[in-house]
Coordinates of C-alpha atoms in Angstrom, one line a residue:
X8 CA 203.1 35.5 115.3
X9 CA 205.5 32.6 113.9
X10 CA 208.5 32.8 112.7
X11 CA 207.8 32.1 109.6
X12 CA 205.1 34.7 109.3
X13 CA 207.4 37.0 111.1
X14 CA 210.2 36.7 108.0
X15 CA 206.9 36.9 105.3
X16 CA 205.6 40.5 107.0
X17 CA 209.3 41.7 106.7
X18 CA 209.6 41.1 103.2
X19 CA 206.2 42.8 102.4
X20 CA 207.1 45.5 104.5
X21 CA 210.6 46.1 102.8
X22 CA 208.6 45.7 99.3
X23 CA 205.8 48.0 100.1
X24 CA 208.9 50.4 101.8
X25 CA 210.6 50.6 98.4
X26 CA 207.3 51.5 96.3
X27 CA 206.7 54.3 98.9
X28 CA 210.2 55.7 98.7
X29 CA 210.3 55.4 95.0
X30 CA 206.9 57.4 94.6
X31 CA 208.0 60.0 97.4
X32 CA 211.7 60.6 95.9
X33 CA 210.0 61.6 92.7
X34 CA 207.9 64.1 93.7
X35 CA 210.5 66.0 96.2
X36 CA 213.1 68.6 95.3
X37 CA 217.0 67.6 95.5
X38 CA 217.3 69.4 98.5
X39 CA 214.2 67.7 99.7
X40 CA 215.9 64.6 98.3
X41 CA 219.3 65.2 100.5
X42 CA 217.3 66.3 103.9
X43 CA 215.1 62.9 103.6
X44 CA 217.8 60.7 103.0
X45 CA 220.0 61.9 105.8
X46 CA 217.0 62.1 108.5
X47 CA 216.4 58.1 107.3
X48 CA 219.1 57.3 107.7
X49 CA 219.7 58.8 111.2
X50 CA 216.2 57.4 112.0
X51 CA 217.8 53.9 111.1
X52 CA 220.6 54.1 112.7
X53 CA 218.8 55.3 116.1
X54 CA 216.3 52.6 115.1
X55 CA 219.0 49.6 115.5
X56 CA 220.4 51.0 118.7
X57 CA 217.6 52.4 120.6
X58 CA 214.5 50.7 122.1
X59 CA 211.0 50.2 120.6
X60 CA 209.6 52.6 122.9
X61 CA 212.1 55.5 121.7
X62 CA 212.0 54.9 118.1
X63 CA 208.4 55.6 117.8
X64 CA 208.5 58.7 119.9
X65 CA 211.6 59.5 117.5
X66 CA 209.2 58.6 114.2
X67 CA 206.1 60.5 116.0
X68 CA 208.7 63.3 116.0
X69 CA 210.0 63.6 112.7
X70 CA 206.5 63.3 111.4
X71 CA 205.0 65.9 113.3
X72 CA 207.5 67.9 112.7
X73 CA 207.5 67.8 109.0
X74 CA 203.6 68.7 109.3
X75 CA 204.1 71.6 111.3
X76 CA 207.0 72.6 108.9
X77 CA 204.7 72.5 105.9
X78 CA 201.7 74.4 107.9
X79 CA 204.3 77.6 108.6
X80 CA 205.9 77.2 104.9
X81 CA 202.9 77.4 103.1
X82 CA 201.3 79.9 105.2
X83 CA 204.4 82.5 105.6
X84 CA 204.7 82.3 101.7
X85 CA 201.2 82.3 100.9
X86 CA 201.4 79.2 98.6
X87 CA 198.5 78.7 95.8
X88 CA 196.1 75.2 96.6
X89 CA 197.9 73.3 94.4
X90 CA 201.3 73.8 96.2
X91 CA 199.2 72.9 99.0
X92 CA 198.4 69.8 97.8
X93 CA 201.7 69.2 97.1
X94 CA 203.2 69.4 100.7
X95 CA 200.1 67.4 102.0
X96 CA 201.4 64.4 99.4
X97 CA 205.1 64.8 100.7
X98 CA 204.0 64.9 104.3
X99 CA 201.3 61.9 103.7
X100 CA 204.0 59.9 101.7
X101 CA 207.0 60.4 104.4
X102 CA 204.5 60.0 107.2
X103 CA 203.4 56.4 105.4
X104 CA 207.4 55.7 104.8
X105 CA 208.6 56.4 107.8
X106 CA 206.0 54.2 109.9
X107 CA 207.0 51.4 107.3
X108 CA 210.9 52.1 108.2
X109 CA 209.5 51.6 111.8
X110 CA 207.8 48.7 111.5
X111 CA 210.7 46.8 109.6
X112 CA 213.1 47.4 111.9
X113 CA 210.6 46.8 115.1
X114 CA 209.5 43.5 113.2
X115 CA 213.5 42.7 112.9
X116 CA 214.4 43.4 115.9
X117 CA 211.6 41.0 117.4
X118 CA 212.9 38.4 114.8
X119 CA 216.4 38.3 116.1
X120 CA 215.2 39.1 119.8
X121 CA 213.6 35.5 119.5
X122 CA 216.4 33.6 117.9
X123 CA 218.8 35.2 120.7
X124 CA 216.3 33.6 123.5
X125 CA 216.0 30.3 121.0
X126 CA 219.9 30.3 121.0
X127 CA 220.1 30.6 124.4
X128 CA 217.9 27.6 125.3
X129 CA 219.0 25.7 122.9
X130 CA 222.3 26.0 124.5
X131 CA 221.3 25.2 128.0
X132 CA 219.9 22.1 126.8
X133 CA 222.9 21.0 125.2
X134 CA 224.2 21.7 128.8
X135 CA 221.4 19.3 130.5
X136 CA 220.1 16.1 130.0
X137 CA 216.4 15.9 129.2
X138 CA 215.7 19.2 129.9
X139 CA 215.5 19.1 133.6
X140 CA 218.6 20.8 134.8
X141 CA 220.8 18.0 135.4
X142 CA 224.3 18.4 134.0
X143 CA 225.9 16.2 131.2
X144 CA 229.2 14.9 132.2
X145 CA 231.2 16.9 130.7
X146 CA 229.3 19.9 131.5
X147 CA 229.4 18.6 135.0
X148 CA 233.3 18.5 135.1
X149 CA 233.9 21.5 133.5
X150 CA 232.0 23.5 136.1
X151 CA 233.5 21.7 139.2
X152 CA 236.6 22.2 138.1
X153 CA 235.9 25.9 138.3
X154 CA 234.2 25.8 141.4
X155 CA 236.8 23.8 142.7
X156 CA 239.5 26.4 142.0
X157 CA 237.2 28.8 143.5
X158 CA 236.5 26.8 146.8
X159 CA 240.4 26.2 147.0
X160 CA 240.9 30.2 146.9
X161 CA 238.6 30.6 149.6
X162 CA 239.8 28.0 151.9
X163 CA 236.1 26.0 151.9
X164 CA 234.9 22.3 152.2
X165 CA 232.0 20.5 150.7
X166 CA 231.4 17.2 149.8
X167 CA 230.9 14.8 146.2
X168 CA 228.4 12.5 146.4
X169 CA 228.2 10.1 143.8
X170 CA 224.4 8.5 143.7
X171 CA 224.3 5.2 141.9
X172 CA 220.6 3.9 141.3
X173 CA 219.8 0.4 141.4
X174 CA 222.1 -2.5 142.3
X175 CA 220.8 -5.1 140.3
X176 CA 219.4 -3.9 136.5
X177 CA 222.4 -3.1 134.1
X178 CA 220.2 0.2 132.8
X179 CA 217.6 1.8 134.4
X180 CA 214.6 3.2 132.6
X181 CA 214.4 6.8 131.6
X182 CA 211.4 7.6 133.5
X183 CA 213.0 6.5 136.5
X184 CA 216.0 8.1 136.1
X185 CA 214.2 11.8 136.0
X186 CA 212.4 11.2 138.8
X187 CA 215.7 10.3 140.7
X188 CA 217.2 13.3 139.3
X189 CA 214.3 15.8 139.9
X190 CA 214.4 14.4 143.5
X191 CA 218.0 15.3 143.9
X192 CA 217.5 19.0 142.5
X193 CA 214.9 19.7 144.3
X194 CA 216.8 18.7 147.3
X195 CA 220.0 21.5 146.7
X196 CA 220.7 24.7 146.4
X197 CA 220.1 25.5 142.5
X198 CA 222.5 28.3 142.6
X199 CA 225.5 27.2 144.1
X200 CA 225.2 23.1 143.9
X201 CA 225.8 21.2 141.0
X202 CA 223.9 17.6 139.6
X203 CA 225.5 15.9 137.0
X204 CA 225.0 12.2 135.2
X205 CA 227.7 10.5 135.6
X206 CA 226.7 7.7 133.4
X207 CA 223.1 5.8 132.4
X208 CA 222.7 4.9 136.3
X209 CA 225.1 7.2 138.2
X210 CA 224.5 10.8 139.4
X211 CA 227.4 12.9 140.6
X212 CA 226.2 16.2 143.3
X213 CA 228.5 18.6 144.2
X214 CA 228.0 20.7 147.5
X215 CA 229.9 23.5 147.7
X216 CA 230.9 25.3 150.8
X217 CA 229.0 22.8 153.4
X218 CA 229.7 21.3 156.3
X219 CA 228.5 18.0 157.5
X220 CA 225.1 19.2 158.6
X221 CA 224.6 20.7 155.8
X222 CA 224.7 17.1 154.3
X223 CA 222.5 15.5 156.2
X224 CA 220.0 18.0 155.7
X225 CA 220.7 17.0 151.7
X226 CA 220.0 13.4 152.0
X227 CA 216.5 13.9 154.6
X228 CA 215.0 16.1 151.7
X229 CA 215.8 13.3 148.9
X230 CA 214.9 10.6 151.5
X231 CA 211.6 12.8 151.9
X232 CA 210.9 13.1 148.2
X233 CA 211.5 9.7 147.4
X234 CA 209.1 8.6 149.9
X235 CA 206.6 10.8 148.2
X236 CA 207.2 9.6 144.1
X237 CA 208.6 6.2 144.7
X238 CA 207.3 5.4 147.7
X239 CA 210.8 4.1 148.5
X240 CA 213.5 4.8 151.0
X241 CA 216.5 6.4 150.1
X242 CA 218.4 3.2 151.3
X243 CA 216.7 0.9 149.0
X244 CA 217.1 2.1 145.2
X245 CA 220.2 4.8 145.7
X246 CA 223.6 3.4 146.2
X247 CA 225.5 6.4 147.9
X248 CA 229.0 7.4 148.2
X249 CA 230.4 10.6 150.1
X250 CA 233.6 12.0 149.4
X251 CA 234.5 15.2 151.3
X252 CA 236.4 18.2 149.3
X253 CA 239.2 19.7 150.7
X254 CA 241.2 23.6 149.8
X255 CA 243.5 22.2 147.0
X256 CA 241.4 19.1 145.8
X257 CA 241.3 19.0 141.9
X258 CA 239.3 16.8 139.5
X259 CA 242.3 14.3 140.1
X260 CA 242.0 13.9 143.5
X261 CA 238.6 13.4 143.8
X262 CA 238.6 10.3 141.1
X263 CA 236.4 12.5 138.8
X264 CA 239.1 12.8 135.6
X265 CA 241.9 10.3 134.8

């Protein structure tokens, strides 16, 4: 279900919630009038806080146990039909209102479940050019700089690499450039590496906590894949530069930051 429809089955619901309740309030007691309001809105309140799954064992509940209180009422005071019929329209009217409490605040909850999750990628892509998990620069430098801080504390090593592509064409083409830098993800560790553009034909990786063999073992994979989307060695269309990080080296140090 859209969005859109999503918002249009919330209003209906709220609408078709208010004719309910206005047709149940009026045929209740006021005492019946200050016990429904009060379990509603309990059930609300449990309703925002409490999973899906729990709510509707909660509504389930409250109307089963309505029923069963009207079944021993009207039997233990020996109520005429028509007093009868009057309980079966209170239960049948609170039974229909609260699964229409239910529903609005499931369908709600779904609503603003899927903007969270929209939010969320929405800011990861600001984070990341194109979509493919490469860091915009100053994304790039922000994280460093932490990692930096964190690698100092520890007293590790890694190295920069700066990846410049192409020697000769002023800008490269996009296609390129995201085959380059799906290359180079693919060739680190996701969760402790970072990939950043530097600018239109630069690439910035830093490898944290890794020695020298750890490197080389970088540079065969995006030699490897490469070979396999460009058909091109490593050496001919990547211009790299190797910088290793020592305890203590800052954003400064390392030429990333004036």
């Amino acid at each position: 279900m859209s969005d859109q429809r999503k918002l249009v089955s919330i209003l209906l619901l709220f609408l078709l919630s208010l004719l309910v309740g206005w047709i149940y309030f009026k045929i209740i007691s006021n005492v019946g009038f200050i016990i429904s309001i009060s379990i509603f809105l309990l059930s609300g309140f449990m309703y925002i806080f409490l999973s899906s799954m729990i709510t509707f064992l909660i509504m389930v509940i409250e109307i089963f146990a309505l029923g069963a209180f009207a079944i021993f009422f009207t039997w233990f005071h020996h109520v005429s039909i028509l007093d009868q019929w009057h309980w079966i329209e209170i239960h049948g009217l609170f039974s229909l209102l609260t699964m229409l409490l239910w529903l609005v605040f499931y369908t709600v909850k779904q609503l603003g479940n899927r903007i969270q999750i929209l939010q969320q990628r929405i800011g990861i892509l600001e984070k990341t050019i194109g979509g493919i998990g490469v860091l915009t620069k100053n994304e790039f430098l922000y994280q460093t700089e932490m990692v930096l801080q964190s690698m100092s504390r520890r007293q590790e090593s890694g190295y920069l690499l700066s990846i410049e592509i192409g020697t000769t064409a002023t800008k490269i083409s996009s296609a390129l450039f995201h085959t380059i830098a799906s290359a180079v993800l693919s060739s680190v560790r996701r969760q402790y590496d970072l990939v950043g553009q530097a600018d239109a034909n630069r690439i910035w990786i830093l490898l944290q906590n890794t020695t020298e063999q750890g490197l080389e073992i970088v540079s065969q994979r995006m030699n490897e894949k490469l070979l396999t989307e460009l058909h091109e060695s490593i050496n001919n269309i990547l211009k790299i530069d190797v910088k290793t990080i020592h305890p203590g080296d800052t954003l400064t140090s390392l030429n990333l930051k004036e």
